[in-house]
């Protein structure tokens, strides 16, 4: 099938500078789709028009159901950079799409600020929680963020102030590329309570020596970065466990018996495209997982309330599984192993004799690698220093060939 769905990016200069091919796609369309701002650029000629509803997927599904018609979508900037083009590219082969991008807000902002775009974090806060900012906060980091509305800059400023980063450099760039373009510079706390025009982009410059505590994305966060009840995979073991799980961008993990959610959270912090299910039966620990996800900037971790193996049914097949508790329960390993994708990794830790015996049984049947971790930390005893040992952890790593 040839291209039937055209998606045209439009800048602040409107239709004036779109290509002849994009203009032809508009003229050939039997259905025109876009925001009110986009559709008002076109003269009324009797053709069918639709604006985006809420939720967006209602119209997406309708467009897909009309596959083969000449349909044209008008969008802002680059449709393939956090835009509607990505939504359809996930559902249609490339040959059915004709994409005509305009200059993205990120490119325009980088040009206005003199920033190296390849060294700048680029995210969107459009329809997404502000907590997503947290994983990008690092000494000296530059961040460009698409706003959700005219209130988003104030919300971001308040969020940064709450995190202790009110001194971070901040700019708000409105309607870039058009006659109404305007840029506001300052520090985060200056933007609290201020309202801007809805079409704006936020630029953040993190201090090189932030007064607030920020965390690296490298696995092995300090234990006190998490809210927990004492049952947490310790920092050193957690780093070794994430290394054994070997996360790749875009992969999904099941964290079975998640406790405080530390493994799932660190997995997702490794890359913004990573996904995680945190499976936990206890209500008090479910609350800890939710609090830690917000605190550490990964609200996309999905909490599954229930007990394995029953809670594992109907979940998407994972690329990796970590079993931090309950491996000795009947059916847990079998359910995990059967659900794991080919080439996937399963890592399980045990601190009890019963759990260790189960690891030996699995090793005898499935092979893999067994490792024993003994960790001690130096602590003060009066005027002296001594080693405090933690519980020995036995770990198995399996790859599903």
JSON list of C-alpha atoms in Angstrom, two decimals, residues 64 198 238 246-247 277 347:
[
{"chain": "A", "resi": 64, "resn": "UNK", "atom": "CA", "xyz": [-6.60, 3.64, 11.41]},
{"chain": "A", "resi": 198, "resn": "UNK", "atom": "CA", "xyz": [0.44, 27.94, 26.00]},
{"chain": "A", "resi": 238, "resn": "UNK", "atom": "CA", "xyz": [21.71, -3.90, 44.03]},
{"chain": "A", "resi": 246, "resn": "UNK", "atom": "CA", "xyz": [22.03, -6.09, 32.04]},
{"chain": "A", "resi": 247, "resn": "UNK", "atom": "CA", "xyz": [19.30, -3.61, 31.03]},
{"chain": "A", "resi": 277, "resn": "UNK", "atom": "CA", "xyz": [6.33, -4.02, 36.58]},
{"chain": "A", "resi": 347, "resn": "UNK", "atom": "CA", "xyz": [18.24, -13.14, 38.28]}
]
